[in-house]
Amino acid sequence: MAFGIYIHIPYCLSKCRYCDFYSAGHSGGVPDEYVRAVVRQLESEQLPRPDTLYFGGGTPSLLSAEQLERMVRAARPLPDAEVTVEANPETLSPALLEGFLRAGANRLSLGVQTAFDDSLRRLGRPHTAAQSREALRMARQAGFANISGDIMMALPYYSQAEFDATLELLEEGGACHISAYLLKIEPGTAFGRHPPAGLPDEDETADLYLYAAEQLERHGFAQYEISNFARPGRRSRHNLLYWNCEDYRGIGPAAHSCMRGVRTAWPACTADFIAGRAAETVTGECTGEDFVMLQLRLNDGLDLASLKQKYGLELQAEKFRFVEQCVRGGLATWKNGRLCLTPRGMLVQNAILCQLLDFD
Ligand code: SF4
């Protein structure tokens, strides 16, 4: 069993209009009292040495290299661990990137989103496409070989040309992993309060997703999860922990954990976390239904033998008939005893799950 640690850095330069992650905008850096609180928490727990360590946010690239180094040291990753830092293009410099590498980071996940500056402005992103290009160049030059880039699709007035330009930017910049997400309008965000004009409808969004999946494959990024594509050997080991229902420990406000089948979450309050008065709550158990849901996100699909062995659950004849319908309709396929959704099946994953996740 692999084990991972996630550390949340709840600070951003400004708040993007679509973002519902827990973070404070208008932060020029990460207060040292926050780093001390993370280190204190890590040192107070007897956690195993992790196979993966992930700094997410928020904007972890607002950390100094020295702050990152203290948290990496406290987390004690294994010698061959994957250590990822999420970064925003406008926050990077050669010195910071070299410092991150020296601190133990070996994977960079860059929030590029789009190569069109008009779209970046509309999203409220505080950087340009030129800054993304420069950030990729600096990261490679500093010595990062494992670079991931985020693409956000189905933006207002989105076109295949915008996707193509963004893929080209990332490919030329040396990214070997791409996370390609569809814009979702979340309540409580600026976009939720004032939805932007020009959003594609459901059919256009589905077409964009299928187009993106096809182009990414053509360019050598094999799909391995609904939104994730990688060159050979470059899948995100940390994110695979989540989808394979393995143990992970989250540290920081709003961070989630799943340890030995129990899910917990920290309250979304940075001040309480810093003061050491935040109390985690149990949010549920990791069930067979979670396993089915998470495994069907993966191109490798759901292993029915594991479902039976881990959770004592089996698909009944009626479910098999439904699965066979999906296979005939091009929504699913069988690979070595594993049930896998095709890209078209992934688009209607929720509807498929509704039929499958009824084990009574
Ligand atoms: S930089 Fe990331 S975490 Fe921060 S506001 Fe923008 S999307 Fe949210």
GROMACS .gro file of C-alpha atoms and ligand atoms in nm:
model
  368
    1MET     CA    1   0.000   0.000   0.000
    2ALA     CA    2   0.137   0.341  -0.095
    3PHE     CA    3   0.090   0.634   0.143
    4GLY     CA    4   0.074   1.007   0.064
    5ILE     CA    5   0.074   1.337   0.250
    6TYR     CA    6  -0.107   1.645   0.119
    7ILE     CA    7  -0.017   1.989   0.260
    8HIS     CA    8  -0.258   2.273   0.190
    9ILE     CA    9  -0.118   2.624   0.142
   10PRO     CA   10  -0.423   2.853   0.175
   11TYR     CA   11  -0.277   3.174   0.030
   12CYS     CA   12  -0.307   3.332  -0.318
   13LEU     CA   13  -0.204   3.662  -0.474
   14SER     CA   14  -0.566   3.725  -0.574
   15LYS     CA   15  -0.884   3.521  -0.599
   16CYS     CA   16  -0.967   3.378  -0.943
   17ARG     CA   17  -1.330   3.429  -1.037
   18TYR     CA   18  -1.414   3.060  -1.071
   19CYS     CA   19  -1.224   2.932  -0.767
   20ASP     CA   20  -1.390   2.759  -0.474
   21PHE     CA   21  -1.072   2.619  -0.317
   22TYR     CA   22  -1.010   2.738   0.037
   23SER     CA   23  -0.755   3.021   0.012
   24ALA     CA   24  -0.713   3.387   0.101
   25GLY     CA   25  -0.646   3.631  -0.184
   26HIS     CA   26  -0.420   3.937  -0.148
   27SER     CA   27  -0.139   3.733   0.006
   28GLY     CA   28   0.213   3.839  -0.092
   29GLY     CA   29   0.367   3.530   0.069
   30VAL     CA   30   0.304   3.258   0.325
   31PRO     CA   31   0.328   3.375   0.688
   32ASP     CA   32   0.593   3.185   0.877
   33GLU     CA   33   0.346   3.110   1.158
   34TYR     CA   34   0.153   2.897   0.907
   35VAL     CA   35   0.463   2.698   0.812
   36ARG     CA   36   0.540   2.650   1.183
   37ALA     CA   37   0.185   2.520   1.240
   38VAL     CA   38   0.223   2.264   0.956
   39VAL     CA   39   0.561   2.150   1.090
   40ARG     CA   40   0.420   2.125   1.443
   41GLN     CA   41   0.130   1.912   1.317
   42LEU     CA   42   0.355   1.683   1.114
   43GLU     CA   43   0.591   1.636   1.407
   44SER     CA   44   0.306   1.559   1.646
   45GLU     CA   45   0.180   1.268   1.431
   46GLN     CA   46   0.357   0.936   1.395
   47LEU     CA   47   0.298   0.914   1.020
   48PRO     CA   48   0.475   0.661   0.799
   49ARG     CA   49   0.732   0.805   0.559
   50PRO     CA   50   0.525   0.896   0.250
   51ASP     CA   51   0.568   0.766  -0.105
   52THR     CA   52   0.422   1.095  -0.227
   53LEU     CA   53   0.415   1.445  -0.081
   54TYR     CA   54   0.196   1.708  -0.244
   55PHE     CA   55   0.186   2.082  -0.174
   56GLY     CA   56  -0.145   2.212  -0.310
   57GLY     CA   57  -0.346   2.524  -0.267
   58GLY     CA   58  -0.396   2.801  -0.279
   59THR     CA   59  -0.061   2.890  -0.429
   60PRO     CA   60   0.228   2.689  -0.279
   61SER     CA   61   0.476   2.877  -0.500
   62LEU     CA   62   0.424   3.175  -0.265
   63LEU     CA   63   0.640   2.978  -0.019
   64SER     CA   64   1.009   3.055   0.006
   65ALA     CA   65   1.245   2.766  -0.066
   66GLU     CA   66   1.348   2.767   0.298
   67GLN     CA   67   0.984   2.734   0.415
   68LEU     CA   68   0.926   2.447   0.174
   69GLU     CA   69   1.243   2.275   0.292
   70ARG     CA   70   1.128   2.285   0.658
   71MET     CA   71   0.796   2.121   0.573
   72VAL     CA   72   0.958   1.857   0.348
   73ARG     CA   73   1.202   1.774   0.628
   74ALA     CA   74   0.916   1.735   0.878
   75ALA     CA   75   0.720   1.511   0.637
   76ARG     CA   76   1.025   1.280   0.582
   77PRO     CA   77   0.939   1.155   0.229
   78LEU     CA   78   1.100   0.826   0.122
   79PRO     CA   79   1.415   0.866  -0.093
   80ASP     CA   80   1.227   0.785  -0.417
   81ALA     CA   81   0.912   0.980  -0.322
   82GLU     CA   82   0.728   1.200  -0.569
   83VAL     CA   83   0.727   1.553  -0.421
   84THR     CA   84   0.495   1.790  -0.608
   85VAL     CA   85   0.458   2.166  -0.570
   86GLU     CA   86   0.167   2.346  -0.737
   87ALA     CA   87   0.283   2.676  -0.883
   88ASN     CA   88   0.141   2.982  -1.052
   89PRO     CA   89   0.346   3.127  -1.340
   90GLU     CA   90   0.368   3.483  -1.205
   91THR     CA   91   0.525   3.371  -0.876
   92LEU     CA   92   0.826   3.185  -1.015
   93SER     CA   93   1.188   3.289  -1.063
   94PRO     CA   94   1.502   3.085  -1.143
   95ALA     CA   95   1.627   3.124  -0.785
   96LEU     CA   96   1.296   3.006  -0.634
   97LEU     CA   97   1.276   2.705  -0.868
   98GLU     CA   98   1.634   2.602  -0.790
   99GLY     CA   99   1.556   2.645  -0.419
  100PHE     CA  100   1.245   2.424  -0.451
  101LEU     CA  101   1.454   2.152  -0.613
  102ARG     CA  102   1.716   2.175  -0.339
  103ALA     CA  103   1.435   2.157  -0.080
  104GLY     CA  104   1.334   1.819  -0.223
  105ALA     CA  105   1.063   1.900  -0.480
  106ASN     CA  106   1.090   1.690  -0.797
  107ARG     CA  107   0.759   1.761  -0.970
  108LEU     CA  108   0.602   2.096  -1.061
  109SER     CA  109   0.234   2.142  -1.140
  110LEU     CA  110   0.182   2.471  -1.320
  111GLY     CA  111  -0.152   2.654  -1.341
  112VAL     CA  112  -0.138   2.756  -1.707
  113GLN     CA  113  -0.514   2.719  -1.784
  114THR     CA  114  -0.516   2.881  -2.131
  115ALA     CA  115  -0.287   3.041  -2.389
  116PHE     CA  116  -0.540   3.319  -2.460
  117ASP     CA  117  -0.480   3.634  -2.256
  118ASP     CA  118  -0.843   3.751  -2.295
  119SER     CA  119  -0.958   3.430  -2.126
  120LEU     CA  120  -0.699   3.462  -1.849
  121ARG     CA  121  -0.826   3.815  -1.779
  122ARG     CA  122  -1.188   3.696  -1.775
  123LEU     CA  123  -1.098   3.419  -1.529
  124GLY     CA  124  -0.922   3.670  -1.305
  125ARG     CA  125  -0.588   3.490  -1.339
  126PRO     CA  126  -0.302   3.723  -1.245
  127HIS     CA  127  -0.069   3.614  -1.528
  128THR     CA  128  -0.035   3.613  -1.905
  129ALA     CA  129   0.039   3.333  -2.150
  130ALA     CA  130   0.388   3.479  -2.198
  131GLN     CA  131   0.450   3.437  -1.823
  132SER     CA  132   0.338   3.072  -1.849
  133ARG     CA  133   0.584   3.016  -2.135
  134GLU     CA  134   0.861   3.179  -1.936
  135ALA     CA  135   0.774   2.980  -1.621
  136LEU     CA  136   0.801   2.653  -1.816
  137ARG     CA  137   1.135   2.758  -1.964
  138MET     CA  138   1.271   2.854  -1.620
  139ALA     CA  139   1.145   2.530  -1.463
  140ARG     CA  140   1.319   2.317  -1.726
  141GLN     CA  141   1.637   2.521  -1.702
  142ALA     CA  142   1.638   2.491  -1.321
  143GLY     CA  143   1.626   2.111  -1.363
  144PHE     CA  144   1.260   2.009  -1.326
  145ALA     CA  145   1.209   1.709  -1.555
  146ASN     CA  146   0.862   1.619  -1.429
  147ILE     CA  147   0.630   1.909  -1.513
  148SER     CA  148   0.252   1.904  -1.524
  149GLY     CA  149   0.031   2.177  -1.667
  150ASP     CA  150  -0.336   2.253  -1.606
  151ILE     CA  151  -0.568   2.334  -1.894
  152MET     CA  152  -0.914   2.474  -1.825
  153MET     CA  153  -1.164   2.408  -2.104
  154ALA     CA  154  -1.517   2.517  -2.191
  155LEU     CA  155  -1.436   2.876  -2.096
  156PRO     CA  156  -1.652   3.163  -2.227
  157TYR     CA  157  -1.628   3.179  -2.611
  158TYR     CA  158  -1.408   2.865  -2.606
  159SER     CA  159  -1.297   2.708  -2.930
  160GLN     CA  160  -1.085   2.417  -3.046
  161ALA     CA  161  -0.826   2.678  -3.149
  162GLU     CA  162  -0.791   2.792  -2.786
  163PHE     CA  163  -0.737   2.434  -2.675
  164ASP     CA  164  -0.482   2.374  -2.954
  165ALA     CA  165  -0.286   2.687  -2.863
  166THR     CA  166  -0.279   2.589  -2.495
  167LEU     CA  167  -0.166   2.235  -2.572
  168GLU     CA  168   0.107   2.374  -2.797
  169LEU     CA  169   0.225   2.610  -2.522
  170LEU     CA  170   0.253   2.322  -2.276
  171GLU     CA  171   0.409   2.082  -2.521
  172GLU     CA  172   0.672   2.332  -2.633
  173GLY     CA  173   0.734   2.412  -2.266
  174GLY     CA  174   0.821   2.047  -2.196
  175ALA     CA  175   0.519   1.942  -1.989
  176CYS     CA  176   0.497   1.563  -1.958
  177HIS     CA  177   0.163   1.554  -1.776
  178ILE     CA  178  -0.155   1.750  -1.844
  179SER     CA  179  -0.466   1.793  -1.630
  180ALA     CA  180  -0.748   1.912  -1.857
  181TYR     CA  181  -1.058   2.026  -1.668
  182LEU     CA  182  -1.392   2.166  -1.773
  183LEU     CA  183  -1.483   2.501  -1.618
  184LYS     CA  184  -1.751   2.449  -1.353
  185ILE     CA  185  -1.949   2.742  -1.221
  186GLU     CA  186  -1.954   2.694  -0.845
  187PRO     CA  187  -2.191   2.874  -0.608
  188GLY     CA  188  -2.012   3.115  -0.377
  189THR     CA  189  -1.756   3.219  -0.640
  190ALA     CA  190  -1.752   3.545  -0.837
  191PHE     CA  191  -1.867   3.349  -1.145
  192GLY     CA  192  -2.140   3.185  -0.934
  193ARG     CA  193  -2.271   3.529  -0.839
  194HIS     CA  194  -2.231   3.676  -1.191
  195PRO     CA  195  -2.213   3.397  -1.449
  196PRO     CA  196  -2.004   3.502  -1.749
  197ALA     CA  197  -2.153   3.533  -2.098
  198GLY     CA  198  -2.046   3.307  -2.382
  199LEU     CA  199  -2.036   2.972  -2.200
  200PRO     CA  200  -2.068   2.667  -2.429
  201ASP     CA  201  -2.382   2.457  -2.388
  202GLU     CA  202  -2.380   2.092  -2.276
  203ASP     CA  203  -2.337   1.945  -2.626
  204GLU     CA  204  -2.060   2.189  -2.718
  205THR     CA  205  -1.885   2.109  -2.388
  206ALA     CA  206  -1.906   1.735  -2.455
  207ASP     CA  207  -1.762   1.785  -2.804
  208LEU     CA  208  -1.477   1.994  -2.661
  209TYR     CA  209  -1.394   1.726  -2.406
  210LEU     CA  210  -1.386   1.451  -2.670
  211TYR     CA  211  -1.178   1.671  -2.901
  212ALA     CA  212  -0.930   1.743  -2.619
  213ALA     CA  213  -0.898   1.375  -2.523
  214GLU     CA  214  -0.832   1.284  -2.887
  215GLN     CA  215  -0.574   1.561  -2.940
  216LEU     CA  216  -0.390   1.481  -2.619
  217GLU     CA  217  -0.364   1.114  -2.722
  218ARG     CA  218  -0.240   1.220  -3.067
  219HIS     CA  219   0.030   1.429  -2.905
  220GLY     CA  220   0.151   1.138  -2.690
  221PHE     CA  221  -0.033   1.218  -2.365
  222ALA     CA  222  -0.218   0.897  -2.282
  223GLN     CA  223  -0.537   0.940  -2.086
  224TYR     CA  224  -0.528   0.759  -1.752
  225GLU     CA  225  -0.809   0.939  -1.567
  226ILE     CA  226  -1.113   1.147  -1.666
  227SER     CA  227  -0.910   1.470  -1.659
  228ASN     CA  228  -0.550   1.349  -1.660
  229PHE     CA  229  -0.310   1.262  -1.940
  230ALA     CA  230   0.057   1.167  -1.923
  231ARG     CA  231   0.363   1.075  -2.122
  232PRO     CA  232   0.487   0.721  -2.040
  233GLY     CA  233   0.598   0.691  -1.677
  234ARG     CA  234   0.465   1.035  -1.581
  235ARG     CA  235   0.128   0.962  -1.422
  236SER     CA  236   0.074   1.150  -1.096
  237ARG     CA  237   0.158   0.897  -0.826
  238HIS     CA  238  -0.006   1.116  -0.563
  239ASN     CA  239  -0.341   1.154  -0.738
  240LEU     CA  240  -0.344   0.781  -0.814
  241LEU     CA  241  -0.345   0.722  -0.437
  242TYR     CA  242  -0.683   0.899  -0.417
  243TRP     CA  243  -0.836   0.708  -0.705
  244ASN     CA  244  -0.704   0.373  -0.579
  245CYS     CA  245  -0.846   0.431  -0.229
  246GLU     CA  246  -0.504   0.418  -0.062
  247ASP     CA  247  -0.423   0.604   0.261
  248TYR     CA  248  -0.343   0.974   0.251
  249ARG     CA  249  -0.309   1.233   0.523
  250GLY     CA  250  -0.408   1.595   0.458
  251ILE     CA  251  -0.262   1.875   0.671
  252GLY     CA  252  -0.399   2.231   0.678
  253PRO     CA  253  -0.735   2.408   0.680
  254ALA     CA  254  -0.996   2.239   0.457
  255ALA     CA  255  -0.757   1.947   0.389
  256HIS     CA  256  -0.910   1.598   0.376
  257SER     CA  257  -0.762   1.265   0.482
  258CYS     CA  258  -0.854   0.902   0.436
  259MET     CA  259  -0.672   0.670   0.673
  260ARG     CA  260  -0.761   0.304   0.726
  261GLY     CA  261  -1.099   0.359   0.561
  262VAL     CA  262  -1.202   0.663   0.771
  263ARG     CA  263  -1.242   1.003   0.608
  264THR     CA  264  -1.171   1.320   0.806
  265ALA     CA  265  -1.151   1.691   0.725
  266TRP     CA  266  -0.998   1.997   0.889
  267PRO     CA  267  -1.226   2.299   0.932
  268ALA     CA  268  -1.176   2.573   0.674
  269CYS     CA  269  -1.021   2.827   0.912
  270THR     CA  270  -0.653   2.920   0.882
  271ALA     CA  271  -0.649   3.120   1.209
  272ASP     CA  272  -0.771   2.817   1.407
  273PHE     CA  273  -0.520   2.590   1.238
  274ILE     CA  274  -0.233   2.826   1.321
  275ALA     CA  275  -0.351   2.863   1.680
  276GLY     CA  276  -0.367   2.483   1.719
  277ARG     CA  277  -0.737   2.493   1.813
  278ALA     CA  278  -0.879   2.337   1.491
  279ALA     CA  279  -1.053   2.004   1.549
  280GLU     CA  280  -1.090   1.758   1.259
  281THR     CA  281  -1.426   1.599   1.198
  282VAL     CA  282  -1.501   1.250   1.070
  283THR     CA  283  -1.683   1.290   0.737
  284GLY     CA  284  -1.753   0.925   0.657
  285GLU     CA  285  -1.608   0.589   0.566
  286CYS     CA  286  -1.444   0.475   0.247
  287THR     CA  287  -1.705   0.233   0.113
  288GLY     CA  288  -1.732  -0.006  -0.181
  289GLU     CA  289  -1.937   0.262  -0.358
  290ASP     CA  290  -1.650   0.510  -0.322
  291PHE     CA  291  -1.417   0.246  -0.463
  292VAL     CA  292  -1.640   0.191  -0.769
  293MET     CA  293  -1.678   0.566  -0.823
  294LEU     CA  294  -1.306   0.639  -0.797
  295GLN     CA  295  -1.188   0.338  -0.999
  296LEU     CA  296  -1.423   0.419  -1.286
  297ARG     CA  297  -1.251   0.757  -1.320
  298LEU     CA  298  -0.940   0.564  -1.429
  299ASN     CA  299  -0.876   0.431  -1.777
  300ASP     CA  300  -0.749   0.114  -1.608
  301GLY     CA  301  -1.101   0.083  -1.471
  302LEU     CA  302  -1.264  -0.117  -1.197
  303ASP     CA  303  -1.117  -0.450  -1.092
  304LEU     CA  304  -1.415  -0.665  -0.994
  305ALA     CA  305  -1.192  -0.911  -0.805
  306SER     CA  306  -1.064  -0.628  -0.580
  307LEU     CA  307  -1.420  -0.505  -0.525
  308LYS     CA  308  -1.512  -0.848  -0.395
  309GLN     CA  309  -1.195  -0.899  -0.195
  310LYS     CA  310  -1.188  -0.554  -0.028
  311TYR     CA  311  -1.559  -0.483   0.016
  312GLY     CA  312  -1.735  -0.817  -0.033
  313LEU     CA  313  -1.938  -0.670  -0.322
  314GLU     CA  314  -2.027  -0.831  -0.653
  315LEU     CA  315  -2.218  -0.711  -0.959
  316GLN     CA  316  -2.545  -0.899  -0.989
  317ALA     CA  317  -2.680  -1.034  -1.320
  318GLU     CA  318  -2.898  -0.727  -1.376
  319LYS     CA  319  -2.594  -0.497  -1.339
  320PHE     CA  320  -2.398  -0.712  -1.582
  321ARG     CA  321  -2.679  -0.671  -1.835
  322PHE     CA  322  -2.657  -0.294  -1.789
  323VAL     CA  323  -2.277  -0.304  -1.828
  324GLU     CA  324  -2.311  -0.505  -2.149
  325GLN     CA  325  -2.551  -0.239  -2.282
  326CYS     CA  326  -2.285   0.023  -2.204
  327VAL     CA  327  -2.022  -0.186  -2.386
  328ARG     CA  328  -2.245  -0.223  -2.693
  329GLY     CA  329  -2.317   0.152  -2.686
  330GLY     CA  330  -1.944   0.239  -2.687
  331LEU     CA  331  -1.954   0.379  -2.332
  332ALA     CA  332  -1.753   0.103  -2.163
  333THR     CA  333  -1.518  -0.179  -2.241
  334TRP     CA  334  -1.362  -0.481  -2.067
  335LYS     CA  335  -0.981  -0.494  -2.032
  336ASN     CA  336  -0.834  -0.800  -1.858
  337GLY     CA  337  -1.134  -0.844  -1.630
  338ARG     CA  338  -1.156  -0.474  -1.551
  339LEU     CA  339  -1.453  -0.259  -1.641
  340CYS     CA  340  -1.333   0.063  -1.808
  341LEU     CA  341  -1.526   0.364  -1.931
  342THR     CA  342  -1.440   0.506  -2.273
  343PRO     CA  343  -1.403   0.886  -2.310
  344ARG     CA  344  -1.771   0.898  -2.415
  345GLY     CA  345  -1.862   0.690  -2.110
  346MET     CA  346  -1.664   0.926  -1.885
  347LEU     CA  347  -1.881   1.212  -2.005
  348VAL     CA  348  -2.191   1.037  -1.868
  349GLN     CA  349  -2.015   0.877  -1.573
  350ASN     CA  350  -2.272   1.000  -1.320
  351ALA     CA  351  -2.561   0.842  -1.505
  352ILE     CA  352  -2.370   0.511  -1.532
  353LEU     CA  353  -2.285   0.522  -1.160
  354CYS     CA  354  -2.650   0.578  -1.068
  355GLN     CA  355  -2.734   0.244  -1.229
  356LEU     CA  356  -2.433   0.060  -1.091
  357LEU     CA  357  -2.421   0.189  -0.735
  358ASP     CA  358  -2.720   0.012  -0.600
  359PHE     CA  359  -2.590  -0.299  -0.432
  360ASP     CA  360  -2.907  -0.382  -0.234
  361SF4     S1  361  -0.459   3.064  -0.786
  361SF4    FE1  362  -0.563   2.865  -0.771
  361SF4     S2  363  -0.628   2.845  -0.556
  361SF4    FE2  364  -0.570   3.061  -0.590
  361SF4     S3  365  -0.762   3.163  -0.637
  361SF4    FE3  366  -0.673   3.103  -0.835
  361SF4     S4  367  -0.755   2.897  -0.880
  361SF4    FE4  368  -0.795   2.942  -0.662
   0.00000   0.00000   0.00000
